[in-house]
Each structure stands twice: as structure tokens, then as C-alpha cells.
Amino acid sequence: ALLCSWLSIFFAKLGWQNYIPSCKLSTHKDKDFQDVSTACLQVCTGYMMFDSFWLVKDTYDLGLQPLTEFDCMVIAHHFMTSFYMTSCRVIQAGHISAMILMLTGELSNPLMNAMFTTRFAIQLECCNSDNMMLLHSLLE
């Protein structure tokens, strides 16, 4: 929710800015815009790193080793995303594309969470029904 509110502030500011995709962040005259963009990149990079470590920790704590192919893809996605956002901060450009990708990721997040929930629910005796399997297949 915090990330979504920051993204909302960012896109409200974007509407008041001249859109030049290749411009450096420092060329924007509005300091608030620069601060919000940098904060979003920092928070999202931190979240990606935290989520990767938490995934590995949960896998070992729950005795689900080794990591599945899907888990490895998620960790690779988190690493590449963190690298992209960090490079945007280092070169001070590409922040707008990173924000747009974050927004699309946040918009698709409820569907992804529902897919994960149904995947784990199917493994439980109480929730392993035809309806749950159908819902899971629709979400995939």
C-alpha cells in the first residue's frame, strides 16, 4: 500500500512534468519529483532484496529444499529488477521506465497473490476441490 501511494504521487507529478524519456533525473526542476522518484527506486530495490532473502529463508525453514525452478526464476527476476533500478539511480536516467514497470507490477500483484494462495490451498486436504483447481488454472 505504501508503494502504491508513492507511485500515485509520482504519476501525479509526472502529469505536471515535460515527458522526455531519455532525460536525466537531475534535469527535472521539481525537487519533490526527484525525491519521490529516488525514494520509489530505493524502496523497491530494498523490497526485491528482502523478498529474495525471505523466499530462501522460508524454503529452508519449512523444509522445502531444494529451491524449485520457479523459485530460482523469482530470485533471478528480483536480482535483475534490483540491478535495473540500481543502474537507473547510478546513471540518473531511466527512472520513468522503472516507475512504469513498477506500476504494472503492482497492478498485477493481486492476481499473482491469488495464484499463490490457490496453489498452496490445493496442497491442503480441506481445500483441494475441483472449484479450487479450476480457479487456480484460471489464475495461471
Coordinates of N, CA, C and O in Angstrom, one line a residue:
A1 N 0.8 -1.2 0.0 CA 0.0 0.0 0.0 C 0.9 1.3 0.0 O 0.6 2.2 -0.7
L2 N 2.0 1.2 0.8 CA 2.9 2.4 0.8 C 3.5 2.6 -0.6 O 3.5 3.7 -1.0
L3 N 3.9 1.5 -1.2 CA 4.5 1.7 -2.5 C 3.4 2.3 -3.5 O 3.8 3.1 -4.3
C4 N 2.2 1.8 -3.5 CA 1.2 2.3 -4.4 C 0.9 3.8 -4.1 O 0.7 4.5 -5.1
S5 N 1.0 4.2 -2.9 CA 0.7 5.6 -2.6 C 1.9 6.4 -3.2 O 1.7 7.5 -3.7
W6 N 3.1 5.9 -3.0 CA 4.2 6.7 -3.6 C 4.1 6.7 -5.1 O 4.4 7.7 -5.8
L7 N 3.7 5.6 -5.7 CA 3.5 5.6 -7.2 C 2.4 6.6 -7.6 O 2.6 7.2 -8.6
S8 N 1.4 6.7 -6.8 CA 0.3 7.7 -7.1 C 0.9 9.1 -7.1 O 0.6 9.9 -8.0
I9 N 1.7 9.4 -6.1 CA 2.3 10.7 -6.0 C 3.2 10.9 -7.2 O 3.2 12.0 -7.8
F10 N 4.0 9.9 -7.6 CA 4.9 10.0 -8.7 C 4.1 10.3 -10.0 O 4.5 11.2 -10.7
F11 N 3.1 9.6 -10.3 CA 2.4 9.8 -11.5 C 1.6 11.1 -11.5 O 1.4 11.7 -12.6
A12 N 1.1 11.6 -10.4 CA 0.5 12.9 -10.3 C 1.6 13.9 -10.7 O 1.3 14.9 -11.5
K13 N 2.8 13.8 -10.2 CA 3.8 14.7 -10.6 C 4.2 14.6 -12.0 O 4.5 15.5 -12.7
L14 N 4.2 13.3 -12.5 CA 4.5 13.1 -13.9 C 3.6 13.9 -14.9 O 4.1 14.4 -15.9
G15 N 2.4 14.0 -14.5 CA 1.4 14.7 -15.3 C 1.8 16.2 -15.4 O 1.4 16.9 -16.4
W16 N 2.5 16.7 -14.4 CA 2.9 18.1 -14.4 C 4.3 18.4 -15.0 O 4.8 19.5 -15.0
Q17 N 5.0 17.3 -15.4 CA 6.3 17.4 -16.0 C 6.3 17.3 -17.5 O 5.4 16.7 -18.0
N18 N 7.3 17.8 -18.1 CA 7.5 17.6 -19.5 C 8.1 16.2 -19.6 O 9.1 15.9 -19.0
Y19 N 7.5 15.3 -20.5 CA 8.0 14.0 -20.6 C 9.1 13.8 -21.6 O 8.8 14.0 -22.8
I20 N 10.3 13.6 -21.2 CA 11.4 13.3 -22.1 C 12.0 12.0 -21.6 O 12.7 12.1 -20.6
P21 N 11.8 10.9 -22.3 CA 12.2 9.6 -21.7 C 13.7 9.5 -21.4 O 14.1 8.8 -20.5
S22 N 14.5 10.1 -22.2 CA 16.0 10.0 -22.0 C 16.6 11.0 -21.1 O 17.9 11.0 -21.0
C23 N 15.8 11.9 -20.5 CA 16.4 12.9 -19.7 C 16.9 12.4 -18.4 O 16.4 11.4 -17.9
K24 N 17.9 13.1 -17.8 CA 18.4 12.7 -16.5 C 17.5 13.2 -15.4 O 16.8 14.2 -15.6
L25 N 17.4 12.5 -14.4 CA 16.6 12.9 -13.2 C 16.9 14.3 -12.7 O 16.0 15.1 -12.4
S26 N 18.1 14.7 -12.8 CA 18.6 16.0 -12.3 C 18.1 17.1 -13.1 O 18.1 18.3 -12.7
T27 N 17.6 16.9 -14.4 CA 17.1 17.9 -15.2 C 15.7 18.4 -14.8 O 15.3 19.4 -15.3
H28 N 15.0 17.6 -14.1 CA 13.7 18.0 -13.6 C 13.8 19.1 -12.5 O 14.6 18.9 -11.6
K29 N 13.1 20.1 -12.7 CA 13.3 21.3 -11.8 C 12.6 21.1 -10.5 O 13.0 21.7 -9.5
D30 N 11.6 20.2 -10.4 CA 10.9 20.0 -9.2 C 11.7 19.0 -8.3 O 11.8 17.8 -8.6
K31 N 12.1 19.5 -7.2 CA 12.9 18.7 -6.3 C 12.1 17.5 -5.7 O 12.6 16.4 -5.4
D32 N 10.8 17.8 -5.5 CA 9.9 16.8 -4.9 C 9.8 15.6 -5.9 O 9.8 14.4 -5.5
F33 N 9.7 15.9 -7.2 CA 9.7 14.8 -8.2 C 11.0 14.0 -8.1 O 10.9 12.7 -8.2
Q34 N 12.1 14.6 -8.0 CA 13.4 13.9 -7.9 C 13.4 13.0 -6.6 O 13.8 11.9 -6.7
D35 N 12.9 13.6 -5.5 CA 12.9 12.9 -4.2 C 12.0 11.6 -4.3 O 12.3 10.6 -3.8
V36 N 10.8 11.8 -4.8 CA 9.8 10.7 -4.9 C 10.4 9.6 -5.8 O 10.3 8.4 -5.5
S37 N 10.9 10.0 -7.0 CA 11.5 9.0 -7.9 C 12.6 8.2 -7.2 O 12.6 7.0 -7.3
T38 N 13.5 8.9 -6.6 CA 14.6 8.2 -5.9 C 14.1 7.3 -4.8 O 14.5 6.2 -4.6
A39 N 13.1 7.8 -4.0 CA 12.5 7.0 -2.9 C 11.9 5.8 -3.4 O 12.0 4.7 -2.8
C40 N 11.1 5.9 -4.5 CA 10.5 4.7 -5.1 C 11.5 3.7 -5.5 O 11.4 2.5 -5.3
L41 N 12.6 4.1 -6.2 CA 13.6 3.2 -6.6 C 14.3 2.5 -5.4 O 14.6 1.3 -5.5
Q42 N 14.5 3.3 -4.4 CA 15.2 2.7 -3.2 C 14.3 1.7 -2.5 O 14.8 0.6 -2.1
V43 N 13.1 2.1 -2.3 CA 12.2 1.2 -1.6 C 11.9 -0.1 -2.4 O 12.0 -1.2 -1.8
C44 N 11.7 0.0 -3.7 CA 11.5 -1.2 -4.5 C 12.7 -2.1 -4.6 O 12.6 -3.3 -4.6
T45 N 13.9 -1.5 -4.6 CA 15.1 -2.2 -4.6 C 15.3 -3.0 -3.3 O 15.6 -4.2 -3.3
G46 N 15.0 -2.3 -2.2 CA 15.1 -3.0 -0.9 C 14.1 -4.1 -0.8 O 14.4 -5.1 -0.2
Y47 N 12.9 -3.9 -1.3 CA 11.8 -4.9 -1.2 C 12.3 -6.1 -2.0 O 12.1 -7.3 -1.6
M48 N 12.8 -5.9 -3.2 CA 13.3 -7.0 -4.0 C 14.3 -7.9 -3.3 O 14.3 -9.1 -3.4
M49 N 15.3 -7.2 -2.7 CA 16.3 -7.9 -2.0 C 15.7 -8.6 -0.8 O 16.1 -9.8 -0.5
F50 N 14.9 -8.0 0.0 CA 14.2 -8.6 1.1 C 13.4 -9.8 0.7 O 13.5 -10.9 1.4
D51 N 12.6 -9.7 -0.3 CA 11.8 -10.8 -0.8 C 12.6 -12.0 -1.2 O 12.2 -13.1 -0.9
S52 N 13.7 -11.7 -1.9 CA 14.6 -12.9 -2.3 C 15.2 -13.6 -1.1 O 15.1 -14.8 -1.0
F53 N 15.7 -12.9 -0.1 CA 16.2 -13.5 1.1 C 15.1 -14.2 1.9 O 15.3 -15.3 2.4
W54 N 13.9 -13.6 1.9 CA 12.8 -14.2 2.7 C 12.4 -15.5 2.0 O 12.1 -16.5 2.7
L55 N 12.4 -15.6 0.7 CA 12.0 -16.8 -0.1 C 12.9 -17.9 0.2 O 12.5 -19.0 0.5
V56 N 14.2 -17.6 0.2 CA 15.2 -18.7 0.5 C 15.1 -19.1 2.0 O 15.1 -20.3 2.3
K57 N 14.9 -18.2 2.9 CA 14.8 -18.5 4.3 C 13.5 -19.4 4.6 O 13.6 -20.4 5.2
D58 N 12.4 -19.0 4.0 CA 11.2 -19.8 4.2 C 11.3 -21.2 3.6 O 10.8 -22.2 4.2
T59 N 12.0 -21.3 2.4 CA 12.2 -22.6 1.8 C 12.9 -23.5 2.7 O 12.6 -24.7 2.9
Y60 N 14.0 -23.0 3.4 CA 14.8 -23.9 4.3 C 14.1 -24.1 5.6 O 14.1 -25.1 6.2
D61 N 13.4 -23.0 6.1 CA 12.7 -23.2 7.4 C 11.5 -24.2 7.3 O 11.2 -24.9 8.3
L62 N 10.9 -24.2 6.2 CA 9.7 -25.1 6.0 C 10.2 -26.5 5.5 O 9.3 -27.4 5.3
G63 N 11.5 -26.7 5.3 CA 12.0 -28.0 4.8 C 11.6 -28.3 3.4 O 11.4 -29.4 3.0
L64 N 11.5 -27.3 2.5 CA 11.1 -27.4 1.1 C 12.2 -27.5 0.1 O 12.0 -27.3 -1.0
Q65 N 13.5 -27.7 0.7 CA 14.6 -27.6 -0.2 C 14.6 -28.8 -1.1 O 14.0 -29.8 -0.8
P66 N 15.2 -28.8 -2.3 CA 15.9 -27.6 -2.8 C 14.9 -26.6 -3.4 O 13.7 -26.9 -3.6
L67 N 15.4 -25.5 -3.8 CA 14.6 -24.5 -4.4 C 14.1 -25.0 -5.7 O 14.8 -25.7 -6.5
T68 N 12.8 -24.7 -6.0 CA 12.2 -25.2 -7.3 C 12.7 -24.3 -8.4 O 13.3 -23.2 -8.2
E69 N 12.4 -24.7 -9.6 CA 12.8 -23.9 -10.8 C 12.1 -22.6 -10.7 O 12.6 -21.5 -11.1
F70 N 10.8 -22.6 -10.3 CA 10.1 -21.4 -10.2 C 10.7 -20.4 -9.2 O 10.8 -19.2 -9.4
D71 N 11.1 -21.0 -8.0 CA 11.8 -20.2 -7.0 C 13.0 -19.5 -7.6 O 13.3 -18.3 -7.3
C72 N 13.8 -20.3 -8.3 CA 15.0 -19.7 -8.9 C 14.7 -18.6 -9.9 O 15.4 -17.6 -10.0
M73 N 13.6 -18.8 -10.7 CA 13.2 -17.7 -11.6 C 12.8 -16.5 -10.9 O 13.1 -15.3 -11.3
V74 N 12.1 -16.6 -9.7 CA 11.7 -15.5 -8.9 C 12.9 -14.7 -8.4 O 13.0 -13.5 -8.5
I75 N 13.9 -15.5 -7.9 CA 15.1 -14.9 -7.4 C 15.8 -14.2 -8.5 O 16.3 -13.0 -8.3
A76 N 15.9 -14.8 -9.7 CA 16.6 -14.1 -10.8 C 15.9 -12.9 -11.2 O 16.5 -11.8 -11.5
H77 N 14.5 -12.9 -11.2 CA 13.7 -11.7 -11.5 C 14.0 -10.6 -10.5 O 14.2 -9.4 -10.9
H78 N 14.1 -10.9 -9.3 CA 14.4 -10.0 -8.2 C 15.8 -9.4 -8.4 O 16.0 -8.2 -8.3
F79 N 16.7 -10.2 -8.7 CA 18.1 -9.7 -8.9 C 18.2 -8.8 -10.1 O 18.7 -7.7 -10.0
M80 N 17.6 -9.2 -11.3 CA 17.6 -8.3 -12.5 C 16.9 -7.0 -12.2 O 17.3 -6.0 -12.7
T81 N 15.7 -7.1 -11.6 CA 15.0 -5.8 -11.3 C 15.8 -4.9 -10.4 O 15.8 -3.7 -10.6
S82 N 16.4 -5.5 -9.3 CA 17.3 -4.7 -8.4 C 18.4 -4.0 -9.2 O 18.8 -2.9 -9.0
F83 N 19.0 -4.8 -10.1 CA 20.1 -4.3 -10.9 C 19.7 -3.2 -11.8 O 20.3 -2.1 -11.9
Y84 N 18.5 -3.3 -12.4 CA 18.0 -2.3 -13.3 C 17.7 -1.0 -12.5 O 18.1 0.1 -12.9
M85 N 17.0 -1.1 -11.4 CA 16.7 0.1 -10.6 C 17.9 0.7 -10.0 O 18.0 2.0 -10.0
T86 N 18.9 -0.1 -9.6 CA 20.2 0.5 -9.1 C 20.9 1.2 -10.2 O 21.5 2.3 -10.0
S87 N 20.9 0.6 -11.4 CA 21.6 1.3 -12.6 C 20.9 2.6 -12.9 O 21.5 3.6 -13.3
C88 N 19.6 2.6 -12.8 CA 18.8 3.9 -13.0 C 19.3 5.0 -12.0 O 19.4 6.1 -12.4
R89 N 19.5 4.6 -10.8 CA 19.9 5.5 -9.8 C 21.4 6.0 -10.1 O 21.7 7.1 -9.9
V90 N 22.2 5.0 -10.5 CA 23.6 5.4 -10.7 C 23.8 6.3 -11.9 O 24.5 7.3 -11.8
I91 N 23.1 6.0 -13.0 CA 23.3 6.9 -14.2 C 22.3 8.0 -14.2 O 22.4 8.9 -15.1
Q92 N 21.4 8.0 -13.2 CA 20.4 9.1 -13.1 C 19.5 9.3 -14.3 O 19.1 10.4 -14.7
A93 N 19.2 8.2 -15.0 CA 18.3 8.2 -16.1 C 17.6 6.8 -16.1 O 18.0 5.9 -15.6
G94 N 16.4 6.8 -16.8 CA 15.6 5.5 -16.9 C 14.6 5.4 -15.8 O 14.0 4.4 -15.6
H95 N 14.5 6.4 -14.9 CA 13.6 6.4 -13.8 C 12.2 6.2 -14.2 O 11.4 5.6 -13.5
I96 N 11.8 6.9 -15.3 CA 10.4 6.8 -15.7 C 10.0 5.4 -16.2 O 8.9 4.9 -15.8
S97 N 10.9 4.8 -16.9 CA 10.6 3.4 -17.3 C 10.5 2.5 -16.1 O 9.7 1.6 -16.1
A98 N 11.4 2.7 -15.2 CA 11.3 1.8 -14.0 C 10.0 2.0 -13.2 O 9.4 1.1 -12.7
M99 N 9.6 3.3 -13.1 CA 8.3 3.6 -12.4 C 7.1 2.9 -13.1 O 6.2 2.4 -12.5
I100 N 7.1 3.0 -14.5 CA 6.0 2.4 -15.2 C 6.0 0.9 -15.0 O 5.0 0.3 -14.9
L101 N 7.2 0.3 -15.0 CA 7.3 -1.2 -14.8 C 6.8 -1.5 -13.4 O 6.2 -2.6 -13.1
M102 N 7.2 -0.7 -12.4 CA 6.7 -0.9 -11.0 C 5.2 -0.8 -10.9 O 4.5 -1.6 -10.3
L103 N 4.6 0.1 -11.6 CA 3.1 0.3 -11.6 C 2.5 -0.9 -12.2 O 1.5 -1.5 -11.6
T104 N 2.9 -1.4 -13.4 CA 2.3 -2.6 -13.9 C 2.5 -3.8 -13.0 O 1.6 -4.7 -12.9
G105 N 3.6 -3.9 -12.3 CA 3.8 -5.0 -11.4 C 2.9 -4.9 -10.2 O 2.3 -5.9 -9.8
E106 N 2.7 -3.7 -9.7 CA 1.7 -3.6 -8.6 C 0.3 -3.8 -9.0 O -0.5 -4.4 -8.3
L107 N -0.1 -3.5 -10.3 CA -1.4 -3.8 -10.7 C -1.7 -5.2 -10.9 O -2.8 -5.7 -10.7
S108 N -0.7 -6.0 -11.3 CA -0.9 -7.5 -11.5 C -0.6 -8.2 -10.2 O -0.9 -9.4 -10.1
N109 N -0.2 -7.6 -9.1 CA 0.1 -8.3 -7.9 C -1.1 -9.0 -7.2 O -0.9 -10.1 -6.8
P110 N -2.3 -8.5 -7.2 CA -3.4 -9.2 -6.6 C -3.6 -10.6 -7.3 O -3.9 -11.6 -6.7
L111 N -3.5 -10.6 -8.6 CA -3.7 -11.8 -9.4 C -2.6 -12.8 -9.0 O -2.9 -14.0 -8.8
M112 N -1.4 -12.4 -8.9 CA -0.3 -13.2 -8.5 C -0.5 -13.8 -7.1 O -0.2 -15.0 -6.9
N113 N -0.9 -13.0 -6.2 CA -1.1 -13.4 -4.8 C -2.2 -14.5 -4.8 O -2.2 -15.4 -4.0
A114 N -3.3 -14.2 -5.6 CA -4.4 -15.2 -5.6 C -3.9 -16.5 -6.2 O -4.3 -17.6 -5.7
M115 N -3.0 -16.5 -7.2 CA -2.5 -17.7 -7.8 C -1.7 -18.5 -6.7 O -1.8 -19.7 -6.6
F116 N -0.8 -17.8 -6.0 CA 0.0 -18.4 -5.0 C -0.9 -19.0 -3.9 O -0.7 -20.1 -3.4
T117 N -1.9 -18.3 -3.5 CA -2.8 -18.8 -2.4 C -3.5 -20.1 -2.9 O -3.6 -21.0 -2.1
T118 N -4.0 -20.1 -4.1 CA -4.7 -21.3 -4.6 C -3.8 -22.4 -4.8 O -4.1 -23.6 -4.6
R119 N -2.5 -22.1 -5.2 CA -1.5 -23.2 -5.4 C -1.3 -23.9 -4.0 O -1.2 -25.1 -4.0
F120 N -1.1 -23.1 -3.0 CA -0.9 -23.7 -1.7 C -2.2 -24.4 -1.1 O -2.1 -25.4 -0.4
A121 N -3.3 -23.8 -1.4 CA -4.6 -24.3 -0.9 C -4.9 -25.7 -1.5 O -5.4 -26.6 -0.8
I122 N -4.5 -25.9 -2.7 CA -4.7 -27.2 -3.4 C -3.9 -28.3 -2.7 O -4.3 -29.5 -2.7
Q123 N -2.8 -28.0 -2.1 CA -2.0 -28.9 -1.4 C -2.6 -29.4 0.0 O -2.2 -30.3 0.6
L124 N -3.6 -28.6 0.5 CA -4.2 -29.0 1.7 C -5.4 -29.8 1.5 O -6.2 -29.7 0.5
E125 N -5.7 -30.8 2.4 CA -6.8 -31.7 2.2 C -8.2 -31.0 2.2 O -9.1 -31.3 1.5
C126 N -8.2 -30.0 3.1 CA -9.5 -29.3 3.3 C -9.9 -28.4 2.1 O -11.1 -28.1 1.9
C127 N -8.9 -28.0 1.3 CA -9.2 -27.0 0.2 C -9.0 -27.6 -1.2 O -9.1 -26.9 -2.2
N128 N -8.7 -28.9 -1.3 CA -8.4 -29.5 -2.6 C -9.7 -29.9 -3.3 O -10.1 -31.1 -3.3
S129 N -10.4 -29.0 -3.9 CA -11.6 -29.3 -4.6 C -11.5 -28.9 -6.0 O -10.5 -28.3 -6.5
D130 N -12.5 -29.4 -6.8 CA -12.5 -29.1 -8.2 C -12.6 -27.6 -8.5 O -12.0 -27.1 -9.4
N131 N -13.4 -26.9 -7.7 CA -13.5 -25.5 -7.8 C -12.2 -24.8 -7.6 O -11.9 -23.8 -8.3
M132 N -11.4 -25.2 -6.6 CA -10.1 -24.6 -6.3 C -9.2 -24.8 -7.4 O -8.4 -23.9 -7.8
M133 N -9.2 -26.0 -8.0 CA -8.3 -26.3 -9.1 C -8.7 -25.5 -10.3 O -7.8 -25.1 -11.1
L134 N -10.0 -25.3 -10.5 CA -10.4 -24.5 -11.7 C -10.0 -23.1 -11.5 O -9.5 -22.4 -12.4
L135 N -10.2 -22.5 -10.3 CA -9.8 -21.2 -10.0 C -8.3 -21.0 -10.2 O -7.8 -20.0 -10.8
H136 N -7.5 -22.0 -9.7 CA -6.1 -21.9 -9.9 C -5.7 -21.9 -11.4 O -4.8 -21.2 -11.8
S137 N -6.3 -22.8 -12.1 CA -6.0 -22.9 -13.6 C -6.3 -21.6 -14.3 O -5.6 -21.1 -15.2
L138 N -7.4 -20.9 -13.9 CA -7.8 -19.6 -14.5 C -6.8 -18.5 -14.1 O -6.5 -17.7 -15.0
L139 N -6.3 -18.6 -12.9 CA -5.3 -17.6 -12.5 C -3.9 -17.8 -13.1 O -3.2 -16.8 -13.3
E140 N -3.6 -19.0 -13.5 CA -2.3 -19.3 -14.1 C -2.3 -18.7 -15.5 O -1.5 -18.2 -16.1

